[in-house]
PDB file of C-alpha atoms (C1' of nucleotides) in Angstrom:
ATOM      1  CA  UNK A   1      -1.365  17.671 -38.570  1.00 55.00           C
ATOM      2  CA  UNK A   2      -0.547  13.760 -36.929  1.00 62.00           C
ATOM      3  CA  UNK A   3       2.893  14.894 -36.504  1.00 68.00           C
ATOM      4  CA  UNK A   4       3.613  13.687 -32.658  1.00 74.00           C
ATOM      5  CA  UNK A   5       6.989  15.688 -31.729  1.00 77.00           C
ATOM      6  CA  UNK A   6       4.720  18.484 -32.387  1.00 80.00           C
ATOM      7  CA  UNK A   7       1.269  17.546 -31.134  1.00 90.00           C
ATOM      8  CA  UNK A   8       2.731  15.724 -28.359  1.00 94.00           C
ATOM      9  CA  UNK A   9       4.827  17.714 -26.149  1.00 96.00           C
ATOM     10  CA  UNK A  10       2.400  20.097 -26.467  1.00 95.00           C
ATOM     11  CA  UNK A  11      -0.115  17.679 -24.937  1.00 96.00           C
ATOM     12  CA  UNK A  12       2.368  16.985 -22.050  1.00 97.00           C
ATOM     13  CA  UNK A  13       2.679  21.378 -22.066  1.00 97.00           C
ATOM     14  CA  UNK A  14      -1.219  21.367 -21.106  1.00 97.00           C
ATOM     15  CA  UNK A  15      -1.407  18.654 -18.788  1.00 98.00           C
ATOM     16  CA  UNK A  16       1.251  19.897 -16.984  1.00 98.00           C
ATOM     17  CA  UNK A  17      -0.609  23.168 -16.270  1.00 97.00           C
ATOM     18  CA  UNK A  18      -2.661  21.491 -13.688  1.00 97.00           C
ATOM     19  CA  UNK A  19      -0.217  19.082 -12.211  1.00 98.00           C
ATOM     20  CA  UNK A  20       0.547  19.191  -8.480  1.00 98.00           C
ATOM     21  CA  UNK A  21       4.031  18.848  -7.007  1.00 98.00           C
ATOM     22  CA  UNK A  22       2.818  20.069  -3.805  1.00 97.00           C
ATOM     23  CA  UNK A  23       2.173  17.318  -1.245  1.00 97.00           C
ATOM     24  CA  UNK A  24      -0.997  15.157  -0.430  1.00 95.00           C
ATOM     25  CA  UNK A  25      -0.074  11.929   1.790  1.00 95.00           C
ATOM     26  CA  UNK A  26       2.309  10.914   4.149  1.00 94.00           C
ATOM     27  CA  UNK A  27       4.213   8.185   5.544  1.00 94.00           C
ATOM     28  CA  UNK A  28       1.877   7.962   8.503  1.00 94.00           C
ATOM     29  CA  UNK A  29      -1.504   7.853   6.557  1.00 93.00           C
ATOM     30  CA  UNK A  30      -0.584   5.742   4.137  1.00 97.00           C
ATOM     31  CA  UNK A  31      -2.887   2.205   3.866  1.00 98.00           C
ATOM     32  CA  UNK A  32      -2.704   1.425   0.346  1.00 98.00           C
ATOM     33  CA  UNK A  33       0.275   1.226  -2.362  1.00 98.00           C
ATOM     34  CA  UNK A  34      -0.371   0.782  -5.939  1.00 98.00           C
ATOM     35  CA  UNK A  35       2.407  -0.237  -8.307  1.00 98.00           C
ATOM     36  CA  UNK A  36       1.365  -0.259 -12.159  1.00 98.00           C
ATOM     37  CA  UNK A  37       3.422  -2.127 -15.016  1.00 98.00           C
ATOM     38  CA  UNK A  38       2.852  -3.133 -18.845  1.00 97.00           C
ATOM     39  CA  UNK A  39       5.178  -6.852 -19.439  1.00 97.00           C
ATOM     40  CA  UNK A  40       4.937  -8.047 -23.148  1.00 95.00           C
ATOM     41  CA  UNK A  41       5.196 -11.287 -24.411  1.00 95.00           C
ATOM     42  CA  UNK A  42       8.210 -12.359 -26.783  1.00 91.00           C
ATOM     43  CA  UNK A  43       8.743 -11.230 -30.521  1.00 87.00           C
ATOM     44  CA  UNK A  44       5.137  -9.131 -29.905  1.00 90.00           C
ATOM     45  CA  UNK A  45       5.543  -5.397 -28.911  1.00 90.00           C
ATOM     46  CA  UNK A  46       1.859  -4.533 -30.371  1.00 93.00           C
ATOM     47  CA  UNK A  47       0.260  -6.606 -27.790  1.00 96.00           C
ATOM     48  CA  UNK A  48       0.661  -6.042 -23.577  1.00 97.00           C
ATOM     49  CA  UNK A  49      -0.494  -7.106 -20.224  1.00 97.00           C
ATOM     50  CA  UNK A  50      -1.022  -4.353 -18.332  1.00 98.00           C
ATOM     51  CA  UNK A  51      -0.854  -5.098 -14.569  1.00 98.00           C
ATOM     52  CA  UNK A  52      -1.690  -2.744 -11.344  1.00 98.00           C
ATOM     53  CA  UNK A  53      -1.345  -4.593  -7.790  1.00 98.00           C
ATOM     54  CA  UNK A  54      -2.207  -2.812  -4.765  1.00 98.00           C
ATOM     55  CA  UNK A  55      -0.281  -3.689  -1.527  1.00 98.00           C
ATOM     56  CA  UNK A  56      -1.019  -3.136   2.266  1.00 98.00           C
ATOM     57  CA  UNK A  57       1.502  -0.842   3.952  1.00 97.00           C
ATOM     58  CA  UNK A  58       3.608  -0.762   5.587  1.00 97.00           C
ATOM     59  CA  UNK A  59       3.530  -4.716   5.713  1.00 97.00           C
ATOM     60  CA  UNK A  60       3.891  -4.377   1.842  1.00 97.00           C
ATOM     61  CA  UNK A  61       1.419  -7.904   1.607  1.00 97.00           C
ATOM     62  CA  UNK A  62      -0.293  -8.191  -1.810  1.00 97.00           C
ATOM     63  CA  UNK A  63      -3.885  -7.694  -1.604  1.00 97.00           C
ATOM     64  CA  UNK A  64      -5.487  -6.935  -4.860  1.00 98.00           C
ATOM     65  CA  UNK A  65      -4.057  -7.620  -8.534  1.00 98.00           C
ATOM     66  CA  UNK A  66      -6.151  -6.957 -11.601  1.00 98.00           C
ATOM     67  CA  UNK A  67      -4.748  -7.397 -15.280  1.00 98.00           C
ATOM     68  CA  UNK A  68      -5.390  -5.851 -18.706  1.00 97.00           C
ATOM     69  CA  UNK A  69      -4.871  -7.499 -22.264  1.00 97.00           C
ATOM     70  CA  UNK A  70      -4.307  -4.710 -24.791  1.00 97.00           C
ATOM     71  CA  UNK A  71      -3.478  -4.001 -28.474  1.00 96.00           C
ATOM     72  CA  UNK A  72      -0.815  -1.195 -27.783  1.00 96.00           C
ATOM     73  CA  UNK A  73      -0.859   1.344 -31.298  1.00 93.00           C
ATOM     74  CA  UNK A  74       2.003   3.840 -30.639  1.00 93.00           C
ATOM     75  CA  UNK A  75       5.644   2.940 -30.670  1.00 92.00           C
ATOM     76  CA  UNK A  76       8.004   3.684 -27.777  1.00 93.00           C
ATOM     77  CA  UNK A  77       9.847   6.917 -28.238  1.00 93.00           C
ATOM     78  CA  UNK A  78      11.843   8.259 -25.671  1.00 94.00           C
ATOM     79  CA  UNK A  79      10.202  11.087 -23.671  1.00 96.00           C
ATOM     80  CA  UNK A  80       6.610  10.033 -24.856  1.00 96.00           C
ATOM     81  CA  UNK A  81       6.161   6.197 -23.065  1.00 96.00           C
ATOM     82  CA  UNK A  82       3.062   7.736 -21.738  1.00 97.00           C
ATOM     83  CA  UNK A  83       1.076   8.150 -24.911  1.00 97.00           C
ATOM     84  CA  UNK A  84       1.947   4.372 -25.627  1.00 96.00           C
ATOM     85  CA  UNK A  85       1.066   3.223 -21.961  1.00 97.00           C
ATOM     86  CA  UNK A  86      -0.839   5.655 -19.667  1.00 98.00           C
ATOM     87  CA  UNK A  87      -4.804   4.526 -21.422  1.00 98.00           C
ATOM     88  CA  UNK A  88      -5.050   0.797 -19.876  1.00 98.00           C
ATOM     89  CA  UNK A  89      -3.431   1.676 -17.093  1.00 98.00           C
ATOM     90  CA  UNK A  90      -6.090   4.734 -16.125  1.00 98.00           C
ATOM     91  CA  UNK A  91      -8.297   2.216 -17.329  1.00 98.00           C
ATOM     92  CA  UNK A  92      -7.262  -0.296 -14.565  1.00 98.00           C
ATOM     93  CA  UNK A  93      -7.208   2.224 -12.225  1.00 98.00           C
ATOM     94  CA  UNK A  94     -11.030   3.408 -13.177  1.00 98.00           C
ATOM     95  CA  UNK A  95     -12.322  -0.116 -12.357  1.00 98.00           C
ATOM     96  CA  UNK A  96     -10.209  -0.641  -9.467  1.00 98.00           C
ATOM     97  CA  UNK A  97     -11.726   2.690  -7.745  1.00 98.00           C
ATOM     98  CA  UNK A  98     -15.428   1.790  -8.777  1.00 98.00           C
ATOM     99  CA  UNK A  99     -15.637  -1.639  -7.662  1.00 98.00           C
ATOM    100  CA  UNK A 100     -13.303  -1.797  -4.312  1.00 98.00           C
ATOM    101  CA  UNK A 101     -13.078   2.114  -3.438  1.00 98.00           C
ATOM    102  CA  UNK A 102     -12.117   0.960  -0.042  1.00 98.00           C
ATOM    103  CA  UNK A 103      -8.669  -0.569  -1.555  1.00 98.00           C
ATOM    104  CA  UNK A 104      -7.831   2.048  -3.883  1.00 98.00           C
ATOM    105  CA  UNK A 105      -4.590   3.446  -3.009  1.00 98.00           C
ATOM    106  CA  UNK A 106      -3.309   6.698  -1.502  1.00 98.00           C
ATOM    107  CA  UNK A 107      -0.104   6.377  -3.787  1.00 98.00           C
ATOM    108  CA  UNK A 108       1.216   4.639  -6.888  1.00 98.00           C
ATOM    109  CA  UNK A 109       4.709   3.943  -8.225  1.00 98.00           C
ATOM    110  CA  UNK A 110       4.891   3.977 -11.604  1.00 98.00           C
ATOM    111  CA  UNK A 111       7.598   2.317 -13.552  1.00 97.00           C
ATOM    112  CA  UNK A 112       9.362   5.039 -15.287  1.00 97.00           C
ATOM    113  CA  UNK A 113       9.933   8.449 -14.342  1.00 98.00           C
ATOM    114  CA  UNK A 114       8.007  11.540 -12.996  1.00 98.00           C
ATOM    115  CA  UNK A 115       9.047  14.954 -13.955  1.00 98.00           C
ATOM    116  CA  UNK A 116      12.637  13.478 -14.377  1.00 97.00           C
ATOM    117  CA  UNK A 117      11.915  14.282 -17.898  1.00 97.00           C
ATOM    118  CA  UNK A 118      13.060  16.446 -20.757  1.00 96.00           C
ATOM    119  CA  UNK A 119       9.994  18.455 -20.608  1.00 97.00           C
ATOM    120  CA  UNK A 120       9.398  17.442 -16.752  1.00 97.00           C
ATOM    121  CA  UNK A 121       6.116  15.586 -17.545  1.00 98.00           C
ATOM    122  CA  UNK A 122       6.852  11.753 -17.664  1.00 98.00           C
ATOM    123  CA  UNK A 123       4.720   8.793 -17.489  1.00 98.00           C
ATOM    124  CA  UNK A 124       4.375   9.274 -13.626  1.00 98.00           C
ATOM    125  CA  UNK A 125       2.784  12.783 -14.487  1.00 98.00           C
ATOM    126  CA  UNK A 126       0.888  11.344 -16.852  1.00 98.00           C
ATOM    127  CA  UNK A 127      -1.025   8.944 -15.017  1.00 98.00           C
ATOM    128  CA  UNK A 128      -1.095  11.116 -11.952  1.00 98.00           C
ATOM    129  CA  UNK A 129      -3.006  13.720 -13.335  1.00 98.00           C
ATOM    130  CA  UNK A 130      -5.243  11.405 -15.699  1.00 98.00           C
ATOM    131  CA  UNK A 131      -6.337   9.561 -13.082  1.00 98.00           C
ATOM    132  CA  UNK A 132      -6.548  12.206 -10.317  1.00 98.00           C
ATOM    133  CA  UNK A 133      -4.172  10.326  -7.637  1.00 98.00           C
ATOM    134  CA  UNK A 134      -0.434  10.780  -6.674  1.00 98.00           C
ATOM    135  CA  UNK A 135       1.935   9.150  -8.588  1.00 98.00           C
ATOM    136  CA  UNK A 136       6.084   8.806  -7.940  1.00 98.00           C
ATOM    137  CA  UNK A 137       8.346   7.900 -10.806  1.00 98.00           C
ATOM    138  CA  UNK A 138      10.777   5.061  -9.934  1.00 98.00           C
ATOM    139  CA  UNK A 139      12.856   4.137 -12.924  1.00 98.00           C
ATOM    140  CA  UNK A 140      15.657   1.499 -13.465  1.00 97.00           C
ATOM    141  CA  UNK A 141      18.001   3.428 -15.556  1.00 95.00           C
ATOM    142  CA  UNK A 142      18.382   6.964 -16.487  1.00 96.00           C
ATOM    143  CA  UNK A 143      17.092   8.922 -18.561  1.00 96.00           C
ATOM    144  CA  UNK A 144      19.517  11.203 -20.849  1.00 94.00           C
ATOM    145  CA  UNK A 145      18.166  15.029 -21.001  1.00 94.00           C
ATOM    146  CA  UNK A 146      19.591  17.389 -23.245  1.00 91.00           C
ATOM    147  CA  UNK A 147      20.957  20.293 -23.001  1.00 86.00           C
ATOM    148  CA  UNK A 148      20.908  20.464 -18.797  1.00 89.00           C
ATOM    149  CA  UNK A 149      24.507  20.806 -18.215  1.00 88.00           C
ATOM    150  CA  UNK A 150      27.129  18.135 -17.126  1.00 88.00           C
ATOM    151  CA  UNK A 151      25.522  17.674 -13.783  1.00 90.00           C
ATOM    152  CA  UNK A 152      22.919  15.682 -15.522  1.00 91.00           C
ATOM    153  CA  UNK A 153      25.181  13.895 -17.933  1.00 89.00           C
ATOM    154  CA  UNK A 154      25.269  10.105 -17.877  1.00 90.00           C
ATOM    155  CA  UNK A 155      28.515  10.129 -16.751  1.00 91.00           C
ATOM    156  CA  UNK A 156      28.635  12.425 -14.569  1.00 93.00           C
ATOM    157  CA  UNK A 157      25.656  11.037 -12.854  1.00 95.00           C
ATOM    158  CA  UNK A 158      27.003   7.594 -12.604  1.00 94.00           C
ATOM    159  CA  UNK A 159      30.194   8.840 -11.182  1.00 93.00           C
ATOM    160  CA  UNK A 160      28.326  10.685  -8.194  1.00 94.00           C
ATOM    161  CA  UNK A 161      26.610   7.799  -7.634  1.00 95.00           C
ATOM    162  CA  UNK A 162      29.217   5.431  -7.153  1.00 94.00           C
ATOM    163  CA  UNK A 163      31.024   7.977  -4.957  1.00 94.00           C
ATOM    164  CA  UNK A 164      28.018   9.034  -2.496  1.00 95.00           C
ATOM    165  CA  UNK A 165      25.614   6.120  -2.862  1.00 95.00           C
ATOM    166  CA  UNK A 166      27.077   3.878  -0.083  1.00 94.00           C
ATOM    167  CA  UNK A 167      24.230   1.862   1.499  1.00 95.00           C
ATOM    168  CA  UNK A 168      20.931   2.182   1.410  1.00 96.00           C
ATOM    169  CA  UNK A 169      19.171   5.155   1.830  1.00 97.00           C
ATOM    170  CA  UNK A 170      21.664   7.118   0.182  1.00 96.00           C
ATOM    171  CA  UNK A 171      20.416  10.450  -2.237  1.00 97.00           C
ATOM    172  CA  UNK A 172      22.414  11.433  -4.788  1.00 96.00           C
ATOM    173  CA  UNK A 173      19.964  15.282  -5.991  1.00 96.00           C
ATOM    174  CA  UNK A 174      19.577  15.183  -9.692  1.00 96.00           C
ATOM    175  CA  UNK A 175      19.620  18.886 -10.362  1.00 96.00           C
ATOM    176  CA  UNK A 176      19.697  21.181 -13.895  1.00 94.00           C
ATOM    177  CA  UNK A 177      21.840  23.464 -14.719  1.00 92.00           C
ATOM    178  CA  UNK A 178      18.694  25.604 -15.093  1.00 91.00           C
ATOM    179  CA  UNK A 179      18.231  24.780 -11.726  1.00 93.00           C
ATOM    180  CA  UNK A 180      15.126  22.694 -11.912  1.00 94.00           C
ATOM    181  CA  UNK A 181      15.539  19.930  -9.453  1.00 96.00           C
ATOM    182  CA  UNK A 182      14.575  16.649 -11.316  1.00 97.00           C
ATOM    183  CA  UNK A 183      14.542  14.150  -8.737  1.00 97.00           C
ATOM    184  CA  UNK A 184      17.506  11.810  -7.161  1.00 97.00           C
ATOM    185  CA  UNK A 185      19.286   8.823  -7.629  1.00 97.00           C
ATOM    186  CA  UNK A 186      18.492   6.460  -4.822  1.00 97.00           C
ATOM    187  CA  UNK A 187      20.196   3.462  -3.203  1.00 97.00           C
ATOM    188  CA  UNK A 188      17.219   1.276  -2.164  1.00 97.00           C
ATOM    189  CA  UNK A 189      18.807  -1.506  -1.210  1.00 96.00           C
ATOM    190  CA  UNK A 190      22.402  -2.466   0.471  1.00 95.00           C
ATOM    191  CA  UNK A 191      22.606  -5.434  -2.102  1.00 94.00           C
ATOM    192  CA  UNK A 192      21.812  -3.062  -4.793  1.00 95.00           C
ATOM    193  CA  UNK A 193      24.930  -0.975  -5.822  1.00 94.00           C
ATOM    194  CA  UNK A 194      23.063   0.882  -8.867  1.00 95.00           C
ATOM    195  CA  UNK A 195      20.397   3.182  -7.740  1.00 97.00           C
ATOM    196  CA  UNK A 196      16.797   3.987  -8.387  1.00 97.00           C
ATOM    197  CA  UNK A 197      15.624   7.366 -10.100  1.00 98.00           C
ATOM    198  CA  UNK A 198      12.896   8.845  -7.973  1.00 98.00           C
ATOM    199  CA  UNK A 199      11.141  11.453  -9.390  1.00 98.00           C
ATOM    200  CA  UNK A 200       7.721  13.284  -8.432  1.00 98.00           C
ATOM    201  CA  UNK A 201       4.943  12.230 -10.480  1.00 98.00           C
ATOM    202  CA  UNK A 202       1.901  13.766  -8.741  1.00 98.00           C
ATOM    203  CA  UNK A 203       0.759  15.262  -5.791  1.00 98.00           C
ATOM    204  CA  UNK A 204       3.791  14.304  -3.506  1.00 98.00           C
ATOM    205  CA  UNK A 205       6.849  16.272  -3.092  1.00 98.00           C
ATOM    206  CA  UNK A 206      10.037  14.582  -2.965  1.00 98.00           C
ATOM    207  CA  UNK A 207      11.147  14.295   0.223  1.00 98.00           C
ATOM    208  CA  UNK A 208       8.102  12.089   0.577  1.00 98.00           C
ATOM    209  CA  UNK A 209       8.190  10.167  -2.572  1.00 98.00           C
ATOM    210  CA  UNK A 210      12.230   9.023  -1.468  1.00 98.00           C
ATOM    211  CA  UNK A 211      10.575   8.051   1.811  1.00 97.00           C
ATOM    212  CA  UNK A 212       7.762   5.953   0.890  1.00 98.00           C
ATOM    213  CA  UNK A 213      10.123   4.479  -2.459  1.00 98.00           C
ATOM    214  CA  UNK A 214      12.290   3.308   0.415  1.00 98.00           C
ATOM    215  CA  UNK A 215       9.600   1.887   2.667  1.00 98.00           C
ATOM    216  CA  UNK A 216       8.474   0.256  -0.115  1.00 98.00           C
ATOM    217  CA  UNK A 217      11.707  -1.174  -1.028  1.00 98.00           C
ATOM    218  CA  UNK A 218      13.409  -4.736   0.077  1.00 97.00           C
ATOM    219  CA  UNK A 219      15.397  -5.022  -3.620  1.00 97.00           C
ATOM    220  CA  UNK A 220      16.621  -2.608  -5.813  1.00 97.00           C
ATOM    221  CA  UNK A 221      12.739  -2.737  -7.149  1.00 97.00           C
ATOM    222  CA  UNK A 222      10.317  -1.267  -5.084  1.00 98.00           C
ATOM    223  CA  UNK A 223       7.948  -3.764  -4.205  1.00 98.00           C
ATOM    224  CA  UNK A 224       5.103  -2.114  -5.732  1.00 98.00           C
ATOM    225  CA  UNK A 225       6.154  -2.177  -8.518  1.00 98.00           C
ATOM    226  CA  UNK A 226       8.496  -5.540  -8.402  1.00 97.00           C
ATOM    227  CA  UNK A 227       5.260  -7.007  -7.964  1.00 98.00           C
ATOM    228  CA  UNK A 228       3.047  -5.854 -11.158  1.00 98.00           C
ATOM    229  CA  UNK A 229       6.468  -6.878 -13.054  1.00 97.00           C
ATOM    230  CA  UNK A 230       6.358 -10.128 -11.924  1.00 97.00           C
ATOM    231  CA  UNK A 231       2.338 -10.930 -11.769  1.00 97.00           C
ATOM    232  CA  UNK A 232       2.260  -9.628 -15.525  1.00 97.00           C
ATOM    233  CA  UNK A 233       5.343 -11.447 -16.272  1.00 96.00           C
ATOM    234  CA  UNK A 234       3.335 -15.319 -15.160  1.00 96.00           C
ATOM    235  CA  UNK A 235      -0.010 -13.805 -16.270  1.00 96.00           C
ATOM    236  CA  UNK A 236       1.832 -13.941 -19.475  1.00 96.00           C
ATOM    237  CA  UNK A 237       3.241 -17.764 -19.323  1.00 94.00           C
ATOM    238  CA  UNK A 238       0.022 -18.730 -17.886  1.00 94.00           C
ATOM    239  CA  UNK A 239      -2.336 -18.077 -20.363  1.00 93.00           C
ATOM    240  CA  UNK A 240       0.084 -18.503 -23.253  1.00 82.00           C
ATOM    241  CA  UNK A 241       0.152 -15.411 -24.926  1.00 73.00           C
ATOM    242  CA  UNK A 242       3.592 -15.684 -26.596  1.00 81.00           C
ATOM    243  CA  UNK A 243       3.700 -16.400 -30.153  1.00 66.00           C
TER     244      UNK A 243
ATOM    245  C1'  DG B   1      24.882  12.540 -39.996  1.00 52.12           C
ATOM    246  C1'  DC B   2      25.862  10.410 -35.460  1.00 52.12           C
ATOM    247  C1'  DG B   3      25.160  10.239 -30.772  1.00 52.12           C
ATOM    248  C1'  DA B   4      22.035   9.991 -26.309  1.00 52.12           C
ATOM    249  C1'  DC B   5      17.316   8.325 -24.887  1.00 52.12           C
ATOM    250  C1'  DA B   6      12.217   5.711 -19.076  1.00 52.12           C
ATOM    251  C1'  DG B   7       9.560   1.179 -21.091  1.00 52.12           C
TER     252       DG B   7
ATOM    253  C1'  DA C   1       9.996  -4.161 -23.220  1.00 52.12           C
ATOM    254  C1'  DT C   2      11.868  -9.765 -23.833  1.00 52.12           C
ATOM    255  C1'  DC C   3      15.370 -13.968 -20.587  1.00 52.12           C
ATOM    256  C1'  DT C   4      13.761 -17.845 -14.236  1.00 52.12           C
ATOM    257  C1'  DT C   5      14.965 -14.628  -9.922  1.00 52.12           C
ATOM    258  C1'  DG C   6      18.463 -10.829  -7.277  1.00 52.12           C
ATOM    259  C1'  DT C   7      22.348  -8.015  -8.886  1.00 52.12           C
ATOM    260  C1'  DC C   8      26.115  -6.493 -11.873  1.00 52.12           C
ATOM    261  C1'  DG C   9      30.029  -6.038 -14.524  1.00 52.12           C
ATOM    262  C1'  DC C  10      33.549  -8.834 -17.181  1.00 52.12           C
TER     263       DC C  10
END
DNA sequence: GCGACAG
DNA sequence: ATCTTGTCGC
């Protein structure tokens, strides 16, 4: 019974039951941002560094990165990247909150999306409700799911986008036919002319996951998260791990 | 069967 | 995911 488009979604079914969308931080309280990202080193996708940076807000200065070098054992498949990348990074996160509680942030971004998901329960989720602290989806590009009507098409999407996301700022709702409101599409930069997808993750609600994304944000890449890309990226080249 | 598919 | 970084389409 290893089959895992059976065993899995029905993983994400029972985690889901005690996710949060309701809200628990705000703009004004907010100290601490974590960003979390896995960068892998050339010809190697079995191995990863697995990166989680936490920054001071809302001056967005980096104060704390810690790094993880891991054997991953699951491929990537579409709709289940958490399975393949949520362990070290609740890992990460454990060690982070029992040596320096006092830096452990009130919010993380993840890289990849929330419940902007086929089976709303992406990596964002994931991690949010393994680790017990509110997460926010912010993905680069987006991601196709069936069967929700042509307001959610790729096309359709992009073409909204281009047509309402004029500087930054700018929400474009990503909504269902079934009606189940997914997240948005947003412009987080005025050099940026593709948008972010924002999605909740855990414990925020949206309004306040597009307004801390956009604090967050001086690129298209919210900082957060721009910055675990990056520190992974050199922790990489620096200690050679590239075959 | 092919297509469409976060990282 | 990977490429130097920021962004994107020819």
């Amino acid at each position: 019974m290893n089959q895992p488009d059976v065993e899995w979604p029905r993983e994400q079914g029972r985690l889901k039951n005690v996710l949060r969308l309701s809200n628990d931080v705000t703009l004004a309280q907010l100290k601490y941002v974590g960003g979390v990202d896995l960068s892998f080193p050339l010809n190697d996708s079995d191995h990863a560094v697995a990166c989680v940076v936490v920054l001071e807000f809302p001056s967005l200065k980096l104060i704390h990165a810690s790094y993880k070098w891991v054997t991953l054992t699951l491929p990537y498949i579409p709709g289940y990247l958490a399975f393949r990348e949520v362990g070290p990074l609740v890992e990460l996160l454990n060690d982070l909150k029992a040596t320096q509680p006092d830096i452990y942030p009130q919010v993380i971004l993840v890289d990849g999306n929330g419940i902007l998901h086929p089976r709303q329960f992406g990596l964002a989720c994931h991690l949010g409700v393994l680790s017990d602290t509110p997460c926010i989806g912010v993905a680069k590009n987006f991601l196709h799911i069936p069967e929700e009507g042509s307001a959610m098409e790729m096309v359709e999407v992009k073409a909204r986008c281009k047509k309402a996301l004029q500087k930054r700022g700018d929400t474009v709702d990503l909504i269902g036919a079934s009606g189940v409101v997914y997240g948005v599409a947003l412009r987080s930069s005025d050099d940026a002319k593709n948008p972010v997808f924002v999605s909740q993750g855990h414990g925020v609600d949206l309004p306040t996951a597009v307004e801390i994304v956009l604090a967050c944000s001086k690129f298209k890449n919210a900082e957060p998260i721009r910055q675990a890309d990056g520190l992974s990226r050199k922790y990489i080249r620096d200690h050679n791990l590239s075959r």
